[in-house]
């Protein structure tokens, strides 16, 4: 029965992806607590080549698969990264990783390992640059320098004129496992739940109607592969 096969494939795909999605969510929640949003915006927030390169380099050594990288990419995008930097991170991370690099070196040697790392970087960087060119985001421009003092400086009674107000903004809150879990499994999971669900449904449909002898068909018609 087609409906039963579809539900079986949907359940199988969900079970296969669940551990990696959960790991990615937890990793993203911990990073969100440890890395300030201002730092992400500073290095990855601009529509520049440097932000794309930085995100690519940051993503290459992470031992995260194509499933686990989804929450991480969503997290850095919410923290202020540009579309190009986010896409570069999304591409470079699952292609390579410390574990994958070591495995490649053990099987194929250092020449092929370097080739794999370089080509992965090039693909991710080109994709990020093209995204910044054809899908630009509006950058928030900083106000130009003015000789006139802002009202907050002119008025001594302003809360920002006191030390308590300004110092409280500079103090970074300590690591909170509760906040990390809340960000991971409430905020991030809520953001990716809908597209993730429809992706699983689409994958289950394709798997259900895919011919069981697909490999034989591709061998007979090599142009299809």
CSV table of C-alpha atoms in Angstrom, one decimal:
chain,number,residue,atom,x,y,z
A,1,UNK,CA,0.0,0.0,0.0
A,2,UNK,CA,1.4,3.3,-1.1
A,3,UNK,CA,0.3,5.3,2.0
A,4,UNK,CA,1.9,2.7,4.3
A,5,UNK,CA,5.2,2.7,2.3
A,6,UNK,CA,5.2,6.5,2.5
A,7,UNK,CA,4.7,6.6,6.2
A,8,UNK,CA,7.4,4.0,6.7
A,9,UNK,CA,9.9,5.9,4.6
A,10,UNK,CA,9.0,9.2,6.4
A,11,UNK,CA,9.6,7.5,9.8
A,12,UNK,CA,12.8,5.9,8.6
A,13,UNK,CA,14.2,9.3,7.3
A,14,UNK,CA,13.2,11.0,10.5
A,15,UNK,CA,15.0,8.4,12.6
A,16,UNK,CA,18.1,8.7,10.4
A,17,UNK,CA,18.3,12.5,10.6
A,18,UNK,CA,17.2,12.9,14.2
A,19,UNK,CA,20.5,12.3,16.0
A,20,UNK,CA,22.4,14.7,13.7
A,21,UNK,CA,19.7,17.4,13.9
A,22,UNK,CA,19.7,17.2,17.7
A,23,UNK,CA,23.4,17.4,17.8
A,24,UNK,CA,23.5,20.4,15.6
A,25,UNK,CA,20.8,22.2,17.7
A,26,UNK,CA,22.7,21.5,20.9
A,27,UNK,CA,26.0,22.7,19.3
A,28,UNK,CA,24.3,25.8,18.0
A,29,UNK,CA,22.8,26.6,21.4
A,30,UNK,CA,26.2,26.3,23.1
A,31,UNK,CA,27.8,28.5,20.5
A,32,UNK,CA,25.1,31.1,20.9
A,33,UNK,CA,25.9,31.3,24.6
A,34,UNK,CA,29.6,31.4,24.1
A,35,UNK,CA,29.9,33.7,21.0
A,36,UNK,CA,28.4,37.2,21.2
A,37,UNK,CA,26.1,38.2,18.4
A,38,UNK,CA,28.3,41.4,18.0
A,39,UNK,CA,31.3,39.2,17.1
A,40,UNK,CA,29.4,37.3,14.5
A,41,UNK,CA,28.0,40.6,13.0
A,42,UNK,CA,31.5,42.1,13.0
A,43,UNK,CA,33.2,39.3,11.1
A,44,UNK,CA,30.4,37.8,9.1
A,45,UNK,CA,27.8,40.5,8.8
A,46,UNK,CA,29.0,42.4,5.8
A,47,UNK,CA,28.4,41.6,2.1
A,48,UNK,CA,32.1,41.3,1.6
A,49,UNK,CA,34.6,38.7,0.3
A,50,UNK,CA,36.3,38.7,3.7
A,51,UNK,CA,33.2,37.6,5.5
A,52,UNK,CA,32.7,34.8,3.0
A,53,UNK,CA,36.2,33.6,3.4
A,54,UNK,CA,36.0,33.7,7.2
A,55,UNK,CA,32.8,31.7,7.4
A,56,UNK,CA,34.3,29.2,5.0
A,57,UNK,CA,37.5,28.7,7.1
A,58,UNK,CA,35.4,28.5,10.2
A,59,UNK,CA,33.2,25.8,8.7
A,60,UNK,CA,35.8,23.6,7.2
A,61,UNK,CA,37.3,21.9,10.4
A,62,UNK,CA,33.9,21.4,12.1
A,63,UNK,CA,33.0,17.7,12.2
A,64,UNK,CA,29.3,18.3,11.3
A,65,UNK,CA,27.3,16.5,8.6
A,66,UNK,CA,24.9,18.0,6.2
A,67,UNK,CA,22.0,17.4,8.6
A,68,UNK,CA,23.7,18.9,11.7
A,69,UNK,CA,24.9,22.0,9.9
A,70,UNK,CA,21.3,23.2,9.3
A,71,UNK,CA,20.8,24.4,12.9
A,72,UNK,CA,24.3,25.9,13.0
A,73,UNK,CA,23.8,27.9,9.8
A,74,UNK,CA,20.4,29.1,11.0
A,75,UNK,CA,22.0,30.2,14.3
A,76,UNK,CA,24.8,32.3,12.7
A,77,UNK,CA,22.2,33.9,10.3
A,78,UNK,CA,20.1,34.9,13.3
A,79,UNK,CA,23.2,36.3,15.0
A,80,UNK,CA,23.8,38.7,12.1
A,81,UNK,CA,25.8,36.8,9.4
A,82,UNK,CA,25.1,37.8,5.8
A,83,UNK,CA,23.5,35.5,3.3
A,84,UNK,CA,26.7,34.9,1.5
A,85,UNK,CA,28.6,34.1,4.6
A,86,UNK,CA,25.8,31.8,5.8
A,87,UNK,CA,25.7,29.9,2.5
A,88,UNK,CA,29.5,29.5,2.5
A,89,UNK,CA,29.4,28.0,5.9
A,90,UNK,CA,26.5,25.8,4.9
A,91,UNK,CA,28.5,24.4,2.0
A,92,UNK,CA,32.0,24.1,3.4
A,93,UNK,CA,31.0,22.5,6.8
A,94,UNK,CA,29.5,19.2,5.6
A,95,UNK,CA,32.0,18.8,2.7
A,96,UNK,CA,35.0,18.7,5.0
A,97,UNK,CA,35.7,18.2,8.7
A,98,UNK,CA,38.5,17.2,10.9
A,99,UNK,CA,37.4,13.5,10.9
A,100,UNK,CA,36.8,13.6,7.2
A,101,UNK,CA,40.1,15.2,6.5
A,102,UNK,CA,42.0,12.6,8.6
A,103,UNK,CA,40.1,9.8,6.9
A,104,UNK,CA,40.9,11.2,3.4
A,105,UNK,CA,44.5,11.5,4.3
A,106,UNK,CA,44.6,7.9,5.6
A,107,UNK,CA,43.1,6.5,2.4
A,108,UNK,CA,44.3,8.7,-0.4
A,109,UNK,CA,47.3,10.6,0.9
A,110,UNK,CA,48.1,14.2,1.6
A,111,UNK,CA,47.9,15.4,-2.1
A,112,UNK,CA,44.3,14.4,-2.6
A,113,UNK,CA,43.5,15.7,0.9
A,114,UNK,CA,44.8,19.1,0.1
A,115,UNK,CA,43.0,19.0,-3.3
A,116,UNK,CA,39.7,18.2,-1.5
A,117,UNK,CA,40.1,21.0,1.1
A,118,UNK,CA,41.1,23.6,-1.6
A,119,UNK,CA,38.2,22.7,-4.0
A,120,UNK,CA,35.8,22.7,-1.1
A,121,UNK,CA,36.9,26.2,-0.1
A,122,UNK,CA,36.7,27.5,-3.7
A,123,UNK,CA,33.2,26.1,-4.2
A,124,UNK,CA,32.0,27.7,-0.9
A,125,UNK,CA,33.6,31.0,-1.5
A,126,UNK,CA,32.3,31.4,-5.1
A,127,UNK,CA,28.8,30.5,-3.9
A,128,UNK,CA,29.0,33.0,-1.1
A,129,UNK,CA,30.3,35.8,-3.3
A,130,UNK,CA,27.7,35.2,-6.0
A,131,UNK,CA,25.0,35.3,-3.3
A,132,UNK,CA,26.2,38.6,-2.0
A,133,UNK,CA,26.3,40.0,-5.6
A,134,UNK,CA,22.9,38.8,-6.7
A,135,UNK,CA,21.0,38.9,-3.4
A,136,UNK,CA,22.3,41.8,-1.5
A,137,UNK,CA,21.1,42.7,1.9
A,138,UNK,CA,20.7,46.2,3.1
A,139,UNK,CA,23.5,47.1,5.5
A,140,UNK,CA,22.8,49.4,8.4
A,141,UNK,CA,24.9,52.5,7.9
A,142,UNK,CA,26.5,54.1,10.8
A,143,UNK,CA,25.6,57.8,11.4
A,144,UNK,CA,28.2,60.2,10.1
A,145,UNK,CA,30.3,62.2,12.5
A,146,UNK,CA,28.6,65.4,13.7
A,147,UNK,CA,29.9,68.3,15.7
A,148,UNK,CA,26.6,68.5,17.6
A,149,UNK,CA,26.4,66.6,20.8
A,150,UNK,CA,23.7,64.0,21.1
A,151,UNK,CA,20.9,64.7,23.5
A,152,UNK,CA,22.1,61.8,25.8
A,153,UNK,CA,25.4,63.6,26.2
A,154,UNK,CA,24.0,67.0,26.6
A,155,UNK,CA,21.6,66.0,29.4
A,156,UNK,CA,23.3,65.0,32.6
A,157,UNK,CA,20.1,63.5,33.9
A,158,UNK,CA,20.0,60.8,31.2
A,159,UNK,CA,20.4,57.3,32.4
A,160,UNK,CA,23.4,56.7,30.1
A,161,UNK,CA,25.2,59.6,31.8
A,162,UNK,CA,25.5,57.4,34.9
A,163,UNK,CA,28.0,54.6,35.3
A,164,UNK,CA,25.5,52.0,36.3
A,165,UNK,CA,23.6,52.0,33.0
A,166,UNK,CA,26.6,51.8,30.7
A,167,UNK,CA,28.5,49.3,32.7
A,168,UNK,CA,25.5,46.9,32.8
A,169,UNK,CA,25.5,46.7,29.0
A,170,UNK,CA,29.2,45.8,28.9
A,171,UNK,CA,28.9,42.9,31.3
A,172,UNK,CA,28.4,39.6,29.5
A,173,UNK,CA,26.1,37.2,31.1
A,174,UNK,CA,27.7,33.9,32.1
A,175,UNK,CA,27.1,30.6,30.4
A,176,UNK,CA,23.6,29.2,31.0
A,177,UNK,CA,22.7,25.7,30.0
A,178,UNK,CA,19.1,26.5,30.4
A,179,UNK,CA,19.4,29.4,27.9
A,180,UNK,CA,21.4,27.3,25.5
A,181,UNK,CA,18.8,24.5,25.5
A,182,UNK,CA,15.9,27.1,25.2
A,183,UNK,CA,17.6,28.7,22.2
A,184,UNK,CA,18.4,25.3,20.6
A,185,UNK,CA,15.2,23.4,21.1
A,186,UNK,CA,12.7,26.3,21.2
A,187,UNK,CA,13.9,29.2,19.1
A,188,UNK,CA,16.0,27.4,16.5
A,189,UNK,CA,13.9,24.3,16.2
A,190,UNK,CA,10.8,26.5,15.7
A,191,UNK,CA,12.6,28.3,12.9
A,192,UNK,CA,13.6,25.1,11.0
A,193,UNK,CA,10.7,22.9,11.9
A,194,UNK,CA,8.5,23.8,9.0
A,195,UNK,CA,11.0,23.5,6.1
A,196,UNK,CA,12.5,20.4,7.8
A,197,UNK,CA,9.1,18.7,7.9
A,198,UNK,CA,8.4,19.4,4.2
A,199,UNK,CA,11.9,18.3,3.3
A,200,UNK,CA,11.3,15.0,5.0
A,201,UNK,CA,7.9,14.6,3.3
A,202,UNK,CA,9.5,15.3,-0.1
A,203,UNK,CA,12.3,12.9,0.6
A,204,UNK,CA,9.8,10.2,1.7
A,205,UNK,CA,7.8,10.7,-1.5
A,206,UNK,CA,10.8,10.4,-3.7
A,207,UNK,CA,12.0,7.3,-1.8
A,208,UNK,CA,8.5,5.7,-2.0
A,209,UNK,CA,8.2,6.1,-5.8
A,210,UNK,CA,11.8,5.5,-6.6
A,211,UNK,CA,12.3,2.2,-8.6
A,212,UNK,CA,13.9,-0.5,-6.6
A,213,UNK,CA,16.1,-1.4,-9.6
A,214,UNK,CA,17.3,2.1,-10.1
A,215,UNK,CA,21.0,1.1,-10.0
A,216,UNK,CA,20.4,-1.4,-12.8
A,217,UNK,CA,18.6,1.3,-14.9
A,218,UNK,CA,21.5,3.7,-14.4
A,219,UNK,CA,24.0,1.1,-15.4
A,220,UNK,CA,22.0,0.4,-18.6
A,221,UNK,CA,21.6,4.1,-19.4
A,222,UNK,CA,24.8,5.8,-18.2
A,223,UNK,CA,23.7,9.2,-19.6
A,224,UNK,CA,21.0,9.3,-16.9
A,225,UNK,CA,23.6,9.0,-14.1
